[in-house]
Amino acid sequence: MYLIGLTGGIASGKSTVARRLFEHGAVHIDADQLARKVVEPGTPALAAIVEAFGSGVLRADGSLDRTKLGTIVFADHEQLARLNAIVHPAVRELSGRLIAKAEADDPDAVVVYDVPLLVEAQVDHPFDLIVVTDAPRRAQVARLVEERGLDPAHAEARVDAQADREARTAIADVVIDTGGTLAHTMSQADALWARVRAEQRAKGSARPG
Ligand SMILES: CC(C)(COP(=O)(O)OP(=O)(O)OC[C@H]1O[C@@H](n2cnc3c(N)ncnc32)[C@H](O)[C@@H]1O)[C@@H](O)C(=O)NCCC(=O)NCCS
Ligand SMILES: Nc1ncnc2c1ncn2[C@@H]1O[C@H](COP(=O)(O)OP(=O)(O)OP(=O)(O)O)[C@@H](O)[C@H]1O
């Protein structure tokens, strides 16, 4: 297995790069999706969230009201830390299991773990390569406002809840510049895929037997 940790700020283009790598043949594991799964009705994490934030964060059908909880936690660092302490361990455990399963299914798989909070959440999977998508803050905010309908203040609050660009690029083996055209992002993703395949081939031919 070749394990890529893919991270980047909100709306920086992680999913766009992950989708391209998936089209090339990578297995894609998405931390945002896992974070939704571990708080489905009936899970211990959802029970812990209700205990911490009250039943006002539930919808009438018993599922989590994500907009309501988002409004609470992205306005207050302490509340966000409480939520993270509930959700992150569950995501860490589930992602570890899924990565192990991908390797068991195909020892030669390239696995992309797409995780917005790689820097913030002490993710310590044994990555072969850490890739960071990097766009200017104004591009992130503009995408959140124009494409996802957030109001500018909420968009800024989400960006501010995350590590800054410098902290992320400091841990990167590869930085993908996602501040330009989509075509420029795609060509960098294609070059990354070619590099990973070449590294895998080199490892394989160095292997005895
Ligand atoms: C607060 C919640 C309910 C808001 O849900 P919502 O559907 O509006 O957003 P969604 O989960 O799709 O996240 C969108 C983006 O917000 C950013 N974001 C989400 N959680 C966090 C966080 N704890 N800290 C900083 N940024 C975050 C990420 O860039 C993410 O890609 C939800 O984000 C959540 O449960 N967050 C805590 C878990 C978490 O850290 N998830 C991120 C990956 S593990
Ligand atoms: N050069 C670019 N590279 C990547 N995405 C771009 C670029 N220009 C515009 N975009 C747009 O920006 C958006 C980026 O969204 P994407 O879901 O890929 O980001 P993300 O980092 O995964 O976000 P999130 O943290 O919310 O999961 C997409 O709608 C994409 O079309």
PDB file of C-alpha atoms and ligand atoms in Angstrom:
ATOM      1  CA  MET A   1       0.000   0.000   0.000  1.00  0.00           C
ATOM      2  CA  TYR A   2       1.026   3.581  -0.622  1.00  0.00           C
ATOM      3  CA  LEU A   3      -0.732   5.942   1.805  1.00  0.00           C
ATOM      4  CA  ILE A   4      -1.252   9.594   0.904  1.00  0.00           C
ATOM      5  CA  GLY A   5      -2.500  12.068   3.508  1.00  0.00           C
ATOM      6  CA  LEU A   6      -4.340  14.813   1.635  1.00  0.00           C
ATOM      7  CA  THR A   7      -5.141  17.957   3.555  1.00  0.00           C
ATOM      8  CA  GLY A   8      -5.868  21.631   2.982  1.00  0.00           C
ATOM      9  CA  GLY A   9      -8.093  24.432   4.208  1.00  0.00           C
ATOM     10  CA  ILE A  10     -11.831  24.484   3.686  1.00  0.00           C
ATOM     11  CA  ALA A  11     -12.788  24.903  -0.016  1.00  0.00           C
ATOM     12  CA  SER A  12      -9.121  24.692  -1.009  1.00  0.00           C
ATOM     13  CA  GLY A  13      -9.823  21.888  -3.493  1.00  0.00           C
ATOM     14  CA  LYS A  14      -9.039  18.684  -1.559  1.00  0.00           C
ATOM     15  CA  SER A  15     -12.070  16.826  -2.868  1.00  0.00           C
ATOM     16  CA  THR A  16     -11.298  17.975  -6.408  1.00  0.00           C
ATOM     17  CA  VAL A  17      -7.774  16.527  -6.185  1.00  0.00           C
ATOM     18  CA  ALA A  18      -9.005  13.377  -4.411  1.00  0.00           C
ATOM     19  CA  ARG A  19     -11.570  12.777  -7.170  1.00  0.00           C
ATOM     20  CA  ARG A  20      -8.854  13.041  -9.809  1.00  0.00           C
ATOM     21  CA  LEU A  21      -6.634  10.537  -7.964  1.00  0.00           C
ATOM     22  CA  PHE A  22      -9.656   8.237  -7.587  1.00  0.00           C
ATOM     23  CA  GLU A  23     -10.194   8.404 -11.370  1.00  0.00           C
ATOM     24  CA  HIS A  24      -6.576   7.280 -11.785  1.00  0.00           C
ATOM     25  CA  GLY A  25      -7.294   4.274  -9.538  1.00  0.00           C
ATOM     26  CA  ALA A  26      -6.694   5.363  -5.952  1.00  0.00           C
ATOM     27  CA  VAL A  27      -8.887   4.265  -3.049  1.00  0.00           C
ATOM     28  CA  HIS A  28     -10.463   7.404  -1.546  1.00  0.00           C
ATOM     29  CA  ILE A  29     -11.261   7.637   2.164  1.00  0.00           C
ATOM     30  CA  ASP A  30     -12.966  10.912   3.133  1.00  0.00           C
ATOM     31  CA  ALA A  31     -12.734  12.057   6.779  1.00  0.00           C
ATOM     32  CA  ASP A  32     -15.728  14.412   6.374  1.00  0.00           C
ATOM     33  CA  GLN A  33     -17.870  11.423   5.392  1.00  0.00           C
ATOM     34  CA  LEU A  34     -16.543   9.366   8.313  1.00  0.00           C
ATOM     35  CA  ALA A  35     -17.273  12.292  10.648  1.00  0.00           C
ATOM     36  CA  ARG A  36     -20.911  12.112   9.479  1.00  0.00           C
ATOM     37  CA  LYS A  37     -21.071   8.359   9.895  1.00  0.00           C
ATOM     38  CA  VAL A  38     -19.800   8.284  13.483  1.00  0.00           C
ATOM     39  CA  VAL A  39     -22.576  10.678  14.605  1.00  0.00           C
ATOM     40  CA  GLU A  40     -25.501   8.883  12.995  1.00  0.00           C
ATOM     41  CA  PRO A  41     -28.513   8.222  15.270  1.00  0.00           C
ATOM     42  CA  GLY A  42     -27.751   5.471  17.779  1.00  0.00           C
ATOM     43  CA  THR A  43     -23.990   6.082  17.944  1.00  0.00           C
ATOM     44  CA  PRO A  44     -22.126   6.759  21.210  1.00  0.00           C
ATOM     45  CA  ALA A  45     -20.679   9.953  19.684  1.00  0.00           C
ATOM     46  CA  LEU A  46     -24.152  11.394  19.033  1.00  0.00           C
ATOM     47  CA  ALA A  47     -25.185  10.582  22.603  1.00  0.00           C
ATOM     48  CA  ALA A  48     -22.061  12.392  23.853  1.00  0.00           C
ATOM     49  CA  ILE A  49     -22.855  15.427  21.670  1.00  0.00           C
ATOM     50  CA  VAL A  50     -26.377  15.646  23.117  1.00  0.00           C
ATOM     51  CA  GLU A  51     -24.932  15.406  26.612  1.00  0.00           C
ATOM     52  CA  ALA A  52     -22.475  18.219  25.868  1.00  0.00           C
ATOM     53  CA  PHE A  53     -24.647  20.569  23.774  1.00  0.00           C
ATOM     54  CA  GLY A  54     -28.227  19.662  24.730  1.00  0.00           C
ATOM     55  CA  SER A  55     -31.021  18.093  22.717  1.00  0.00           C
ATOM     56  CA  GLY A  56     -31.499  21.439  20.906  1.00  0.00           C
ATOM     57  CA  VAL A  57     -28.846  20.268  18.419  1.00  0.00           C
ATOM     58  CA  LEU A  58     -31.082  17.410  17.265  1.00  0.00           C
ATOM     59  CA  ARG A  59     -33.680  17.604  14.526  1.00  0.00           C
ATOM     60  CA  ALA A  60     -37.195  16.283  15.050  1.00  0.00           C
ATOM     61  CA  ASP A  61     -36.191  12.926  13.511  1.00  0.00           C
ATOM     62  CA  GLY A  62     -33.360  12.469  16.033  1.00  0.00           C
ATOM     63  CA  SER A  63     -30.517  13.199  13.591  1.00  0.00           C
ATOM     64  CA  LEU A  64     -27.890  15.878  14.199  1.00  0.00           C
ATOM     65  CA  ASP A  65     -28.798  19.404  13.111  1.00  0.00           C
ATOM     66  CA  ARG A  66     -25.416  20.188  11.535  1.00  0.00           C
ATOM     67  CA  THR A  67     -26.225  23.787  10.682  1.00  0.00           C
ATOM     68  CA  LYS A  68     -27.203  24.523  14.290  1.00  0.00           C
ATOM     69  CA  LEU A  69     -24.156  22.789  15.764  1.00  0.00           C
ATOM     70  CA  GLY A  70     -21.891  24.479  13.187  1.00  0.00           C
ATOM     71  CA  THR A  71     -23.225  27.896  14.201  1.00  0.00           C
ATOM     72  CA  ILE A  72     -22.392  27.135  17.849  1.00  0.00           C
ATOM     73  CA  VAL A  73     -18.922  25.644  17.436  1.00  0.00           C
ATOM     74  CA  PHE A  74     -17.477  27.861  14.709  1.00  0.00           C
ATOM     75  CA  ALA A  75     -18.295  30.929  16.822  1.00  0.00           C
ATOM     76  CA  ASP A  76     -16.541  29.637  19.971  1.00  0.00           C
ATOM     77  CA  HIS A  77     -13.183  27.848  20.142  1.00  0.00           C
ATOM     78  CA  GLU A  78     -13.986  26.124  23.438  1.00  0.00           C
ATOM     79  CA  GLN A  79     -17.181  24.613  22.092  1.00  0.00           C
ATOM     80  CA  LEU A  80     -15.327  23.491  18.977  1.00  0.00           C
ATOM     81  CA  ALA A  81     -12.692  21.801  21.142  1.00  0.00           C
ATOM     82  CA  ARG A  82     -15.459  19.956  23.028  1.00  0.00           C
ATOM     83  CA  LEU A  83     -16.959  18.716  19.782  1.00  0.00           C
ATOM     84  CA  ASN A  84     -13.567  17.701  18.398  1.00  0.00           C
ATOM     85  CA  ALA A  85     -12.817  15.707  21.564  1.00  0.00           C
ATOM     86  CA  ILE A  86     -15.954  13.658  20.901  1.00  0.00           C
ATOM     87  CA  VAL A  87     -15.753  13.205  17.120  1.00  0.00           C
ATOM     88  CA  HIS A  88     -12.023  12.979  16.357  1.00  0.00           C
ATOM     89  CA  PRO A  89     -11.202   9.792  18.301  1.00  0.00           C
ATOM     90  CA  ALA A  90     -14.103   8.011  16.577  1.00  0.00           C
ATOM     91  CA  VAL A  91     -12.938   9.208  13.142  1.00  0.00           C
ATOM     92  CA  ARG A  92      -9.345   8.219  13.907  1.00  0.00           C
ATOM     93  CA  GLU A  93     -10.428   4.707  14.852  1.00  0.00           C
ATOM     94  CA  LEU A  94     -12.731   4.219  11.844  1.00  0.00           C
ATOM     95  CA  SER A  95     -10.209   5.623   9.352  1.00  0.00           C
ATOM     96  CA  GLY A  96      -7.528   3.306  10.751  1.00  0.00           C
ATOM     97  CA  ARG A  97      -9.800   0.349  10.189  1.00  0.00           C
ATOM     98  CA  LEU A  98     -10.695   1.396   6.631  1.00  0.00           C
ATOM     99  CA  ILE A  99      -7.046   1.966   5.686  1.00  0.00           C
ATOM    100  CA  ALA A 100      -6.145  -1.484   7.039  1.00  0.00           C
ATOM    101  CA  LYS A 101      -9.013  -2.991   5.059  1.00  0.00           C
ATOM    102  CA  ALA A 102      -7.893  -1.265   1.829  1.00  0.00           C
ATOM    103  CA  GLU A 103      -4.432  -2.746   2.298  1.00  0.00           C
ATOM    104  CA  ALA A 104      -5.823  -6.214   3.009  1.00  0.00           C
ATOM    105  CA  ASP A 105      -7.992  -5.999  -0.142  1.00  0.00           C
ATOM    106  CA  ASP A 106      -5.061  -4.915  -2.325  1.00  0.00           C
ATOM    107  CA  PRO A 107      -1.506  -4.698  -0.971  1.00  0.00           C
ATOM    108  CA  ASP A 108      -0.545  -2.522  -3.982  1.00  0.00           C
ATOM    109  CA  ALA A 109      -3.377  -0.025  -3.498  1.00  0.00           C
ATOM    110  CA  VAL A 110      -2.728   3.712  -3.469  1.00  0.00           C
ATOM    111  CA  VAL A 111      -4.918   5.016  -0.653  1.00  0.00           C
ATOM    112  CA  VAL A 112      -5.793   8.712  -0.367  1.00  0.00           C
ATOM    113  CA  TYR A 113      -6.945   9.745   3.095  1.00  0.00           C
ATOM    114  CA  ASP A 114      -8.657  13.084   2.555  1.00  0.00           C
ATOM    115  CA  VAL A 115      -8.624  14.798   5.945  1.00  0.00           C
ATOM    116  CA  PRO A 116      -9.197  18.536   6.421  1.00  0.00           C
ATOM    117  CA  LEU A 117      -7.694  18.566   9.918  1.00  0.00           C
ATOM    118  CA  LEU A 118      -4.493  16.573   9.458  1.00  0.00           C
ATOM    119  CA  VAL A 119      -2.490  19.294  11.220  1.00  0.00           C
ATOM    120  CA  GLU A 120      -5.030  20.033  13.945  1.00  0.00           C
ATOM    121  CA  ALA A 121      -6.285  16.565  14.908  1.00  0.00           C
ATOM    122  CA  GLN A 122      -3.063  14.629  15.557  1.00  0.00           C
ATOM    123  CA  VAL A 123      -3.628  12.137  12.765  1.00  0.00           C
ATOM    124  CA  ASP A 124      -0.719   9.730  13.007  1.00  0.00           C
ATOM    125  CA  HIS A 125      -1.367   7.181  10.286  1.00  0.00           C
ATOM    126  CA  PRO A 126       1.909   6.088   8.649  1.00  0.00           C
ATOM    127  CA  PHE A 127       1.717   8.312   5.567  1.00  0.00           C
ATOM    128  CA  ASP A 128       4.143   7.782   2.702  1.00  0.00           C
ATOM    129  CA  LEU A 129       3.402  11.289   1.424  1.00  0.00           C
ATOM    130  CA  ILE A 130       1.595  14.349   2.770  1.00  0.00           C
ATOM    131  CA  VAL A 131      -0.064  16.489   0.115  1.00  0.00           C
ATOM    132  CA  VAL A 132      -1.493  19.932   0.857  1.00  0.00           C
ATOM    133  CA  THR A 133      -3.898  21.851  -1.365  1.00  0.00           C
ATOM    134  CA  ASP A 134      -3.198  25.530  -0.980  1.00  0.00           C
ATOM    135  CA  ALA A 135      -5.332  28.452  -2.127  1.00  0.00           C
ATOM    136  CA  PRO A 136      -5.292  32.075  -0.979  1.00  0.00           C
ATOM    137  CA  ARG A 137      -7.696  32.861   1.849  1.00  0.00           C
ATOM    138  CA  ARG A 138      -9.746  35.204  -0.356  1.00  0.00           C
ATOM    139  CA  ALA A 139     -10.330  32.344  -2.845  1.00  0.00           C
ATOM    140  CA  GLN A 140     -11.499  30.044  -0.015  1.00  0.00           C
ATOM    141  CA  VAL A 141     -13.926  32.655   1.292  1.00  0.00           C
ATOM    142  CA  ALA A 142     -15.198  33.497  -2.210  1.00  0.00           C
ATOM    143  CA  ARG A 143     -15.882  29.799  -2.962  1.00  0.00           C
ATOM    144  CA  LEU A 144     -17.742  29.349   0.338  1.00  0.00           C
ATOM    145  CA  VAL A 145     -19.891  32.395  -0.336  1.00  0.00           C
ATOM    146  CA  GLU A 146     -20.504  31.903  -4.054  1.00  0.00           C
ATOM    147  CA  GLU A 147     -20.719  28.113  -4.305  1.00  0.00           C
ATOM    148  CA  ARG A 148     -21.924  27.007  -0.872  1.00  0.00           C
ATOM    149  CA  GLY A 149     -24.119  29.971   0.041  1.00  0.00           C
ATOM    150  CA  LEU A 150     -22.437  30.823   3.371  1.00  0.00           C
ATOM    151  CA  ASP A 151     -22.627  34.434   4.425  1.00  0.00           C
ATOM    152  CA  PRO A 152     -19.196  36.119   4.458  1.00  0.00           C
ATOM    153  CA  ALA A 153     -18.925  36.233   8.291  1.00  0.00           C
ATOM    154  CA  HIS A 154     -19.591  32.491   8.614  1.00  0.00           C
ATOM    155  CA  ALA A 155     -17.174  31.752   5.792  1.00  0.00           C
ATOM    156  CA  GLU A 156     -14.430  33.728   7.558  1.00  0.00           C
ATOM    157  CA  ALA A 157     -15.216  31.998  10.878  1.00  0.00           C
ATOM    158  CA  ARG A 158     -14.734  28.560   9.306  1.00  0.00           C
ATOM    159  CA  VAL A 159     -11.428  29.541   7.756  1.00  0.00           C
ATOM    160  CA  ASP A 160     -10.322  30.965  11.124  1.00  0.00           C
ATOM    161  CA  ALA A 161     -11.226  27.711  12.923  1.00  0.00           C
ATOM    162  CA  GLN A 162      -8.478  25.918  11.007  1.00  0.00           C
ATOM    163  CA  ALA A 163      -4.698  25.903  11.020  1.00  0.00           C
ATOM    164  CA  ASP A 164      -3.179  28.639   8.885  1.00  0.00           C
ATOM    165  CA  ARG A 165      -1.548  28.099   5.501  1.00  0.00           C
ATOM    166  CA  GLU A 166       1.961  28.265   6.928  1.00  0.00           C
ATOM    167  CA  ALA A 167       1.298  25.492   9.483  1.00  0.00           C
ATOM    168  CA  ARG A 168      -0.079  23.231   6.767  1.00  0.00           C
ATOM    169  CA  THR A 169       2.542  23.834   4.120  1.00  0.00           C
ATOM    170  CA  ALA A 170       5.235  23.265   6.786  1.00  0.00           C
ATOM    171  CA  ILE A 171       4.253  19.568   7.016  1.00  0.00           C
ATOM    172  CA  ALA A 172       3.749  19.075   3.264  1.00  0.00           C
ATOM    173  CA  ASP A 173       5.878  16.855   1.057  1.00  0.00           C
ATOM    174  CA  VAL A 174       3.939  18.199  -1.934  1.00  0.00           C
ATOM    175  CA  VAL A 175       1.969  21.447  -2.193  1.00  0.00           C
ATOM    176  CA  ILE A 176      -0.693  21.661  -4.893  1.00  0.00           C
ATOM    177  CA  ASP A 177      -1.446  25.248  -5.815  1.00  0.00           C
ATOM    178  CA  THR A 178      -5.238  25.408  -6.083  1.00  0.00           C
ATOM    179  CA  GLY A 179      -5.466  29.164  -6.447  1.00  0.00           C
ATOM    180  CA  GLY A 180      -5.347  29.091 -10.246  1.00  0.00           C
ATOM    181  CA  THR A 181      -7.497  27.415 -12.876  1.00  0.00           C
ATOM    182  CA  LEU A 182      -9.058  23.985 -12.408  1.00  0.00           C
ATOM    183  CA  ALA A 183      -6.918  22.751 -15.315  1.00  0.00           C
ATOM    184  CA  HIS A 184      -3.775  23.811 -13.423  1.00  0.00           C
ATOM    185  CA  THR A 185      -4.975  21.875 -10.342  1.00  0.00           C
ATOM    186  CA  MET A 186      -5.703  18.783 -12.446  1.00  0.00           C
ATOM    187  CA  SER A 187      -2.319  18.792 -14.134  1.00  0.00           C
ATOM    188  CA  GLN A 188      -0.604  18.950 -10.715  1.00  0.00           C
ATOM    189  CA  ALA A 189      -2.783  16.019  -9.529  1.00  0.00           C
ATOM    190  CA  ASP A 190      -1.799  14.047 -12.644  1.00  0.00           C
ATOM    191  CA  ALA A 191       1.887  14.753 -11.996  1.00  0.00           C
ATOM    192  CA  LEU A 192       1.429  13.594  -8.396  1.00  0.00           C
ATOM    193  CA  TRP A 193      -0.123  10.330  -9.583  1.00  0.00           C
ATOM    194  CA  ALA A 194       2.788   9.740 -11.984  1.00  0.00           C
ATOM    195  CA  ARG A 195       5.254  10.344  -9.146  1.00  0.00           C
ATOM    196  CA  VAL A 196       3.479   7.949  -6.775  1.00  0.00           C
ATOM    197  CA  ARG A 197       3.338   5.186  -9.385  1.00  0.00           C
ATOM    198  CA  ALA A 198       7.034   5.665 -10.153  1.00  0.00           C
ATOM    199  CA  GLU A 199       7.887   5.469  -6.427  1.00  0.00           C
ATOM    200  CA  GLN A 200       5.807   2.320  -6.089  1.00  0.00           C
ATOM    201  CA  ARG A 201       7.548   0.724  -9.077  1.00  0.00           C
ATOM    202  CA  ALA A 202      10.947   1.639  -7.645  1.00  0.00           C
ATOM    203  CA  LYS A 203      10.003   0.127  -4.261  1.00  0.00           C
ATOM    204  CA  GLY A 204       8.692  -3.008  -5.983  1.00  0.00           C
ATOM    205  CA  SER A 205      11.826  -3.539  -8.073  1.00  0.00           C
ATOM    206  CA  ALA A 206      14.033  -2.960  -5.006  1.00  0.00           C
ATOM    207  CA  ARG A 207      12.146  -5.705  -3.179  1.00  0.00           C
ATOM    208  CA  PRO A 208      14.049  -9.009  -3.064  1.00  0.00           C
ATOM    209  CA  GLY A 209      12.576 -11.982  -4.909  1.00  0.00           C
TER     210      GLY A 209
HETATM  211  C1  LIG B   1     -19.754  21.237  13.031  1.00  0.00           C
HETATM  212  C2  LIG B   1     -20.356  20.283  11.999  1.00  0.00           C
HETATM  213  C3  LIG B   1     -21.547  19.539  12.581  1.00  0.00           C
HETATM  214  C4  LIG B   1     -20.848  21.160  10.810  1.00  0.00           C
HETATM  215  O1  LIG B   1     -21.302  20.307   9.789  1.00  0.00           O
HETATM  216  P1  LIG B   1     -21.415  20.780   8.255  1.00  0.00           P
HETATM  217  O2  LIG B   1     -22.231  19.738   7.553  1.00  0.00           O
HETATM  218  O3  LIG B   1     -21.901  22.212   8.199  1.00  0.00           O
HETATM  219  O4  LIG B   1     -19.919  20.802   7.684  1.00  0.00           O
HETATM  220  P2  LIG B   1     -19.005  19.551   7.211  1.00  0.00           P
HETATM  221  O5  LIG B   1     -18.948  18.532   8.292  1.00  0.00           O
HETATM  222  O6  LIG B   1     -19.432  19.115   5.856  1.00  0.00           O
HETATM  223  O7  LIG B   1     -17.554  20.206   7.141  1.00  0.00           O
HETATM  224  C5  LIG B   1     -17.187  21.088   6.077  1.00  0.00           C
HETATM  225  C6  LIG B   1     -15.810  21.628   6.316  1.00  0.00           C
HETATM  226  O8  LIG B   1     -15.777  22.398   7.529  1.00  0.00           O
HETATM  227  C7  LIG B   1     -14.486  22.299   8.100  1.00  0.00           C
HETATM  228  N1  LIG B   1     -14.585  21.736   9.463  1.00  0.00           N
HETATM  229  C8  LIG B   1     -15.409  20.760   9.913  1.00  0.00           C
HETATM  230  N2  LIG B   1     -15.185  20.472  11.203  1.00  0.00           N
HETATM  231  C9  LIG B   1     -14.180  21.286  11.581  1.00  0.00           C
HETATM  232  C10 LIG B   1     -13.477  21.449  12.804  1.00  0.00           C
HETATM  233  N3  LIG B   1     -13.764  20.699  13.873  1.00  0.00           N
HETATM  234  N4  LIG B   1     -12.480  22.374  12.839  1.00  0.00           N
HETATM  235  C11 LIG B   1     -12.167  23.126  11.760  1.00  0.00           C
HETATM  236  N5  LIG B   1     -12.797  23.009  10.572  1.00  0.00           N
HETATM  237  C12 LIG B   1     -13.777  22.103  10.482  1.00  0.00           C
HETATM  238  C13 LIG B   1     -13.696  21.325   7.203  1.00  0.00           C
HETATM  239  O9  LIG B   1     -12.942  22.032   6.248  1.00  0.00           O
HETATM  240  C14 LIG B   1     -14.762  20.553   6.508  1.00  0.00           C
HETATM  241  O10 LIG B   1     -14.331  20.025   5.266  1.00  0.00           O
HETATM  242  C15 LIG B   1     -19.311  19.256  11.481  1.00  0.00           C
HETATM  243  O11 LIG B   1     -18.362  19.909  10.688  1.00  0.00           O
HETATM  244  C16 LIG B   1     -18.579  18.484  12.583  1.00  0.00           C
HETATM  245  O12 LIG B   1     -19.142  17.599  13.185  1.00  0.00           O
HETATM  246  N6  LIG B   1     -17.279  18.827  12.820  1.00  0.00           N
HETATM  247  C17 LIG B   1     -16.492  18.158  13.810  1.00  0.00           C
HETATM  248  C18 LIG B   1     -15.838  16.953  13.234  1.00  0.00           C
HETATM  249  C19 LIG B   1     -14.703  17.287  12.315  1.00  0.00           C
HETATM  250  O13 LIG B   1     -13.664  17.758  12.760  1.00  0.00           O
HETATM  251  N7  LIG B   1     -14.872  17.045  11.020  1.00  0.00           N
HETATM  252  C20 LIG B   1     -13.849  17.336  10.058  1.00  0.00           C
HETATM  253  C21 LIG B   1     -13.047  16.156   9.619  1.00  0.00           C
HETATM  254  S1  LIG B   1     -12.681  14.882  10.769  1.00  0.00           S
HETATM  255  N1  LIG B   2      -7.982  25.828  -9.159  1.00  0.00           N
HETATM  256  C1  LIG B   2      -8.918  25.197  -8.497  1.00  0.00           C
HETATM  257  N2  LIG B   2      -8.621  24.021  -7.868  1.00  0.00           N
HETATM  258  C2  LIG B   2      -9.554  23.373  -7.158  1.00  0.00           C
HETATM  259  N3  LIG B   2     -10.839  23.770  -7.022  1.00  0.00           N
HETATM  260  C3  LIG B   2     -11.195  24.915  -7.641  1.00  0.00           C
HETATM  261  C4  LIG B   2     -10.260  25.673  -8.404  1.00  0.00           C
HETATM  262  N4  LIG B   2     -10.909  26.746  -8.886  1.00  0.00           N
HETATM  263  C5  LIG B   2     -12.182  26.676  -8.456  1.00  0.00           C
HETATM  264  N5  LIG B   2     -12.368  25.577  -7.717  1.00  0.00           N
HETATM  265  C6  LIG B   2     -13.648  25.213  -7.092  1.00  0.00           C
HETATM  266  O1  LIG B   2     -13.477  25.293  -5.690  1.00  0.00           O
HETATM  267  C7  LIG B   2     -14.266  24.296  -5.036  1.00  0.00           C
HETATM  268  C8  LIG B   2     -13.350  23.467  -4.138  1.00  0.00           C
HETATM  269  O2  LIG B   2     -14.142  22.518  -3.492  1.00  0.00           O
HETATM  270  P1  LIG B   2     -13.607  21.126  -2.943  1.00  0.00           P
HETATM  271  O3  LIG B   2     -14.829  20.417  -2.467  1.00  0.00           O
HETATM  272  O4  LIG B   2     -12.705  20.455  -3.916  1.00  0.00           O
HETATM  273  O5  LIG B   2     -12.728  21.657  -1.713  1.00  0.00           O
HETATM  274  P2  LIG B   2     -12.418  20.932  -0.361  1.00  0.00           P
HETATM  275  O6  LIG B   2     -11.071  21.451   0.044  1.00  0.00           O
HETATM  276  O7  LIG B   2     -12.589  19.476  -0.495  1.00  0.00           O
HETATM  277  O8  LIG B   2     -13.537  21.538   0.587  1.00  0.00           O
HETATM  278  P3  LIG B   2     -14.026  21.042   2.064  1.00  0.00           P
HETATM  279  O9  LIG B   2     -12.925  21.395   3.016  1.00  0.00           O
HETATM  280  O10 LIG B   2     -15.242  21.847   2.339  1.00  0.00           O
HETATM  281  O11 LIG B   2     -14.304  19.594   1.972  1.00  0.00           O
HETATM  282  C9  LIG B   2     -14.903  23.446  -6.131  1.00  0.00           C
HETATM  283  O12 LIG B   2     -16.219  23.883  -6.347  1.00  0.00           O
HETATM  284  C10 LIG B   2     -14.037  23.750  -7.348  1.00  0.00           C
HETATM  285  O13 LIG B   2     -14.724  23.617  -8.567  1.00  0.00           O
END
